[in-house]
Short mmCIF file of C-alpha atoms and ligand atoms in Angstrom, two decimals:
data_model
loop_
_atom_site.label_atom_id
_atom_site.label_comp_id
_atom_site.label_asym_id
_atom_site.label_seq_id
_atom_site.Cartn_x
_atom_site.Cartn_y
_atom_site.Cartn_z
CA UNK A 1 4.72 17.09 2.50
CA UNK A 2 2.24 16.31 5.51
CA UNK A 3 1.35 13.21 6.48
CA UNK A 4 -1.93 12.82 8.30
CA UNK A 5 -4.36 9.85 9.36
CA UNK A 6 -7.38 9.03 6.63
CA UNK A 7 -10.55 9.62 7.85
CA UNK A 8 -14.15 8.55 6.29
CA UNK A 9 -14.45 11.59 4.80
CA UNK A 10 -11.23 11.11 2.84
CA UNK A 11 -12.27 8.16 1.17
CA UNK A 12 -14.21 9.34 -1.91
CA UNK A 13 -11.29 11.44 -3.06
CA UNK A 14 -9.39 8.43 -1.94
CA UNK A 15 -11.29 6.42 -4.52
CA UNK A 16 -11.04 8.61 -7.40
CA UNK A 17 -7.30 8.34 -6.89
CA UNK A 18 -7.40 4.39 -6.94
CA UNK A 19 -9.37 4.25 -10.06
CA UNK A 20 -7.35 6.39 -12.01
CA UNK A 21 -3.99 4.46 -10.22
CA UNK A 22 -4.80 1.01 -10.36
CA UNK A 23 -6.16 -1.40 -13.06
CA UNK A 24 -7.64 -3.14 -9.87
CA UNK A 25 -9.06 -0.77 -7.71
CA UNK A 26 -10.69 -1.30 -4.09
CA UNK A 27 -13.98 -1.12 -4.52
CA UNK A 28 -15.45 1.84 -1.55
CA UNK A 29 -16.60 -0.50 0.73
CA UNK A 30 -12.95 -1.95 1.01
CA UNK A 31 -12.22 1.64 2.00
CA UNK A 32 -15.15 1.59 4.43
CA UNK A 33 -14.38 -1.46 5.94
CA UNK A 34 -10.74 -0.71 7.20
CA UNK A 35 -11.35 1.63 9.93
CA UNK A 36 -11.05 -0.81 12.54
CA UNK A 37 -8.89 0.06 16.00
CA UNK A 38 -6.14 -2.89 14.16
CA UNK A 39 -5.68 -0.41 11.21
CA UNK A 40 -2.79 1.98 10.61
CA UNK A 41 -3.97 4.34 7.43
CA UNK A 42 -2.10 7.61 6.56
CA UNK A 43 -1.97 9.84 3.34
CA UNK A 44 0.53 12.03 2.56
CA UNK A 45 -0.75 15.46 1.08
CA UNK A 46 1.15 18.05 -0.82
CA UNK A 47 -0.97 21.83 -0.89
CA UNK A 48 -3.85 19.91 0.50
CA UNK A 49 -3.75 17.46 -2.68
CA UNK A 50 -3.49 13.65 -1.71
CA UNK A 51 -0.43 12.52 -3.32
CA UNK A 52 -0.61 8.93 -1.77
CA UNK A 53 -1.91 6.96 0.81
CA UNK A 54 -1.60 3.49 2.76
CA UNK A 55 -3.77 1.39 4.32
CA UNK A 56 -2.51 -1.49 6.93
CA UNK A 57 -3.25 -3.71 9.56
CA UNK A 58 -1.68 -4.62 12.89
CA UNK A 59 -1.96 -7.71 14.26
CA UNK A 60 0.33 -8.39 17.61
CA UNK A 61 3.48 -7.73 16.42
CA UNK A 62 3.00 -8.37 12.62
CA UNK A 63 2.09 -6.13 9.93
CA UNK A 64 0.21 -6.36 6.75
CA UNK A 65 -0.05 -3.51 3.90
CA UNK A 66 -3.39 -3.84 2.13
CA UNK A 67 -3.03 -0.75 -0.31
CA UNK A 68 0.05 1.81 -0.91
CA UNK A 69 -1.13 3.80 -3.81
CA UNK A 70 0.47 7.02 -5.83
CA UNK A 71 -1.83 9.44 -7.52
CA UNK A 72 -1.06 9.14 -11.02
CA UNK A 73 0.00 12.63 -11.07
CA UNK A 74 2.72 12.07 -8.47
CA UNK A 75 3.81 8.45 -9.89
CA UNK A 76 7.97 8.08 -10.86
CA UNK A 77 8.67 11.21 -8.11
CA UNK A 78 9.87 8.48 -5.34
CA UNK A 79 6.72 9.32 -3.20
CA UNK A 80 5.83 5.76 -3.07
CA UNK A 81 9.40 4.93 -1.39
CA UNK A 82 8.67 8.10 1.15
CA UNK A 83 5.04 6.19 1.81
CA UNK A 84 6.45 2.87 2.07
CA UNK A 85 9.74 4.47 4.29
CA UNK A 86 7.06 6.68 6.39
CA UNK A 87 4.91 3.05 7.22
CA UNK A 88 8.45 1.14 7.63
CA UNK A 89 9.73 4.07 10.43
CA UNK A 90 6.33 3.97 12.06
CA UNK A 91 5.89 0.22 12.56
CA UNK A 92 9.49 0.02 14.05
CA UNK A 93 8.65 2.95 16.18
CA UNK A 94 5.52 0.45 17.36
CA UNK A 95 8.07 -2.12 17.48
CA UNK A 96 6.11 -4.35 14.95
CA UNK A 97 8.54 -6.86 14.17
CA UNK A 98 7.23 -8.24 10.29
CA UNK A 99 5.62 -6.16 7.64
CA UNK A 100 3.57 -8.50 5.00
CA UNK A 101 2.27 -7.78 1.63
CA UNK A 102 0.59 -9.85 -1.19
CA UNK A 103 1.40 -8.35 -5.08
CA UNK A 104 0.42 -9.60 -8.33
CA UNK A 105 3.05 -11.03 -10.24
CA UNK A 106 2.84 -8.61 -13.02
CA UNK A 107 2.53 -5.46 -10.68
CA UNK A 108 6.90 -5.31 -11.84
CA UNK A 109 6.47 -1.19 -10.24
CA UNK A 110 5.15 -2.50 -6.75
CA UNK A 111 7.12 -5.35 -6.96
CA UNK A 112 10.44 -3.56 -7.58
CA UNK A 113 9.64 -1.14 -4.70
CA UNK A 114 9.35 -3.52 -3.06
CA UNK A 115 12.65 -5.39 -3.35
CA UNK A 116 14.67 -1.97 -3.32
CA UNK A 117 13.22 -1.88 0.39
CA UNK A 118 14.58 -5.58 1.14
CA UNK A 119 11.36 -7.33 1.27
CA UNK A 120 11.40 -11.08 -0.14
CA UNK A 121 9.22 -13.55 -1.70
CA UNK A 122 8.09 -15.90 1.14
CA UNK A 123 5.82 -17.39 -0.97
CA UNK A 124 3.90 -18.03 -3.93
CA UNK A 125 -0.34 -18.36 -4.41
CA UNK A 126 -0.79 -20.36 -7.54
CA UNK A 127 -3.46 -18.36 -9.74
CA UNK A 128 -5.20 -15.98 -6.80
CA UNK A 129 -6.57 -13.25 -8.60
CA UNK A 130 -8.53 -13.33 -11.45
CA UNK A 131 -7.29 -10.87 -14.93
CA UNK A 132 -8.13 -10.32 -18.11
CA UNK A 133 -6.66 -13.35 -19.45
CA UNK A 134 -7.92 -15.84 -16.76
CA UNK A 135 -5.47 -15.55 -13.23
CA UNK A 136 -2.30 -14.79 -12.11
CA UNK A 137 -0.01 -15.30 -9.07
CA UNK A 138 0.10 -13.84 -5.95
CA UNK A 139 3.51 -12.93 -4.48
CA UNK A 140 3.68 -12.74 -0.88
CA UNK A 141 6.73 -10.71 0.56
CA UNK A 142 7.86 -10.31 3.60
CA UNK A 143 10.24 -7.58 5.42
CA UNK A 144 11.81 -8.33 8.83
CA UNK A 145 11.41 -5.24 10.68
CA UNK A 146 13.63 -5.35 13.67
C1 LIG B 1 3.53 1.10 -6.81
C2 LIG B 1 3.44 2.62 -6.66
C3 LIG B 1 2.88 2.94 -5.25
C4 LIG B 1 4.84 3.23 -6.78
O1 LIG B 1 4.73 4.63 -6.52
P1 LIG B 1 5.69 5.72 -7.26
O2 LIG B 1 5.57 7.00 -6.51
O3 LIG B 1 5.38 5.76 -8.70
O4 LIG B 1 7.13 5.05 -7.03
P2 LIG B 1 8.53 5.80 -6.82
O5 LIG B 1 8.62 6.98 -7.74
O6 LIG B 1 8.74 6.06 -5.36
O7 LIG B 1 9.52 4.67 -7.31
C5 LIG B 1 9.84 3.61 -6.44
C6 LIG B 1 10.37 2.42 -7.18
O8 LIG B 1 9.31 1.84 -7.92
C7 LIG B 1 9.83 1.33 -9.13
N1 LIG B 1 9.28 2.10 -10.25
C8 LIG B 1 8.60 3.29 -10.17
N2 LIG B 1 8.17 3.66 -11.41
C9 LIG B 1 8.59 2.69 -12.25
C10 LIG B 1 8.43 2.46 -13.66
N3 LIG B 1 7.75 3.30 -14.43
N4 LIG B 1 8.98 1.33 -14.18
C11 LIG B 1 9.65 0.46 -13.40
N5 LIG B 1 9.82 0.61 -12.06
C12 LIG B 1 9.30 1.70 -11.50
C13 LIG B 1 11.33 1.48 -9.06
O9 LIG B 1 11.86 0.35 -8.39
C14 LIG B 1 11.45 2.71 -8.20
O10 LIG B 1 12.70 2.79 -7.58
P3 LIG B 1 13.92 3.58 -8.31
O11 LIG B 1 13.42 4.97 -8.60
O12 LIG B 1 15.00 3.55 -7.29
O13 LIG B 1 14.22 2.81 -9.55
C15 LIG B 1 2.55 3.24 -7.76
O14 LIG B 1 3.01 2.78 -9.02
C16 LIG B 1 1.06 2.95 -7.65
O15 LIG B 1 0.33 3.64 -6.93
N6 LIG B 1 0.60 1.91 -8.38
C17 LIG B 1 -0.84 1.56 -8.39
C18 LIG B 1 -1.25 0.87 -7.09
C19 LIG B 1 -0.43 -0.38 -6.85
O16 LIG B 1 -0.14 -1.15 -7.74
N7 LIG B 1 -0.05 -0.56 -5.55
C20 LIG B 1 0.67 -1.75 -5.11
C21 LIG B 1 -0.30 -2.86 -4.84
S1 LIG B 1 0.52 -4.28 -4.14
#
């Protein structure tokens, strides 16, 4: 397994993946639009296939993930707990202090990954996104860091 920084050139494979992955996929221009110096992005490839990437921000000494995504293909192998591990070693090593996340309520897979990493619910956003049947909550988790 390699683990390398995304580059723009990464990011229509990148998007194939999140289509097939998640039932609410970045658009490309989210893609496009987190290049910024604030961003930490990394994929981890496996024989030059993209088995999963991440895409965060870094604000002082806070973090927020935006996207950790599995191809399909590689879902249920525990590479989502080596992304989320990789991201967790490499913000301590920056000495980032919080990691933040927002999840849908119903996302149970993220949201279990979550917990089995010791992140908690700080709070709750009544309704945020929009579904097939109308809106749902947004949980916001947090993970101390340090
Ligand atoms: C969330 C996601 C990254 C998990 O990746 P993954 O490689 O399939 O996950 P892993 O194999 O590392 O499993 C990690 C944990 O996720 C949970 N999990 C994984 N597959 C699961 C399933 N089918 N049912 C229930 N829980 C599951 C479990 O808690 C598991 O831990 P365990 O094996 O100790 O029980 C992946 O499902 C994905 O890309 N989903 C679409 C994008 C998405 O929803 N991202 C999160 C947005 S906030």
């Amino acid at each position: 397994m390699t683990q390398q920084a995304i580059t723009l050139q990464d990011i229509a494979e990148l998007h194939k993946i999140e289509l097939a992955a998640n039932p609410y996929p970045w658009p490309v221009s989210a893609f496009t639009s987190s290049f910024s110096a604030l961003y930490y992005n990394f994929k981890l490839t496996l024989e030059q296939q993209i088995v999963g990437y991440v895409f965060c921000k870094i604000v002082a000494d806070q973090a927020e993930l935006f996207n950790i995504c599995v191809n399909p293909y590689f879902q249920g192998k525990g590479y989502g707990k080596q992304l989320l591990q990789q991201l967790i070693n490499d913000l301590s090593a920056k000495k980032i202090t919080e990691l933040w996340l927002e999840v849908r309520a119903s996302n149970h897979i993220a949201i279990g990954l979550y917990e089995s990493f010791g992140f908690a619910c700080a709070d709750i956003r009544p309704n945020y996104y929009t579904n097939a049947q109308g809106a749902e909550d947004a949980h916001i988790m947090c993970l101390y860091l340090l």
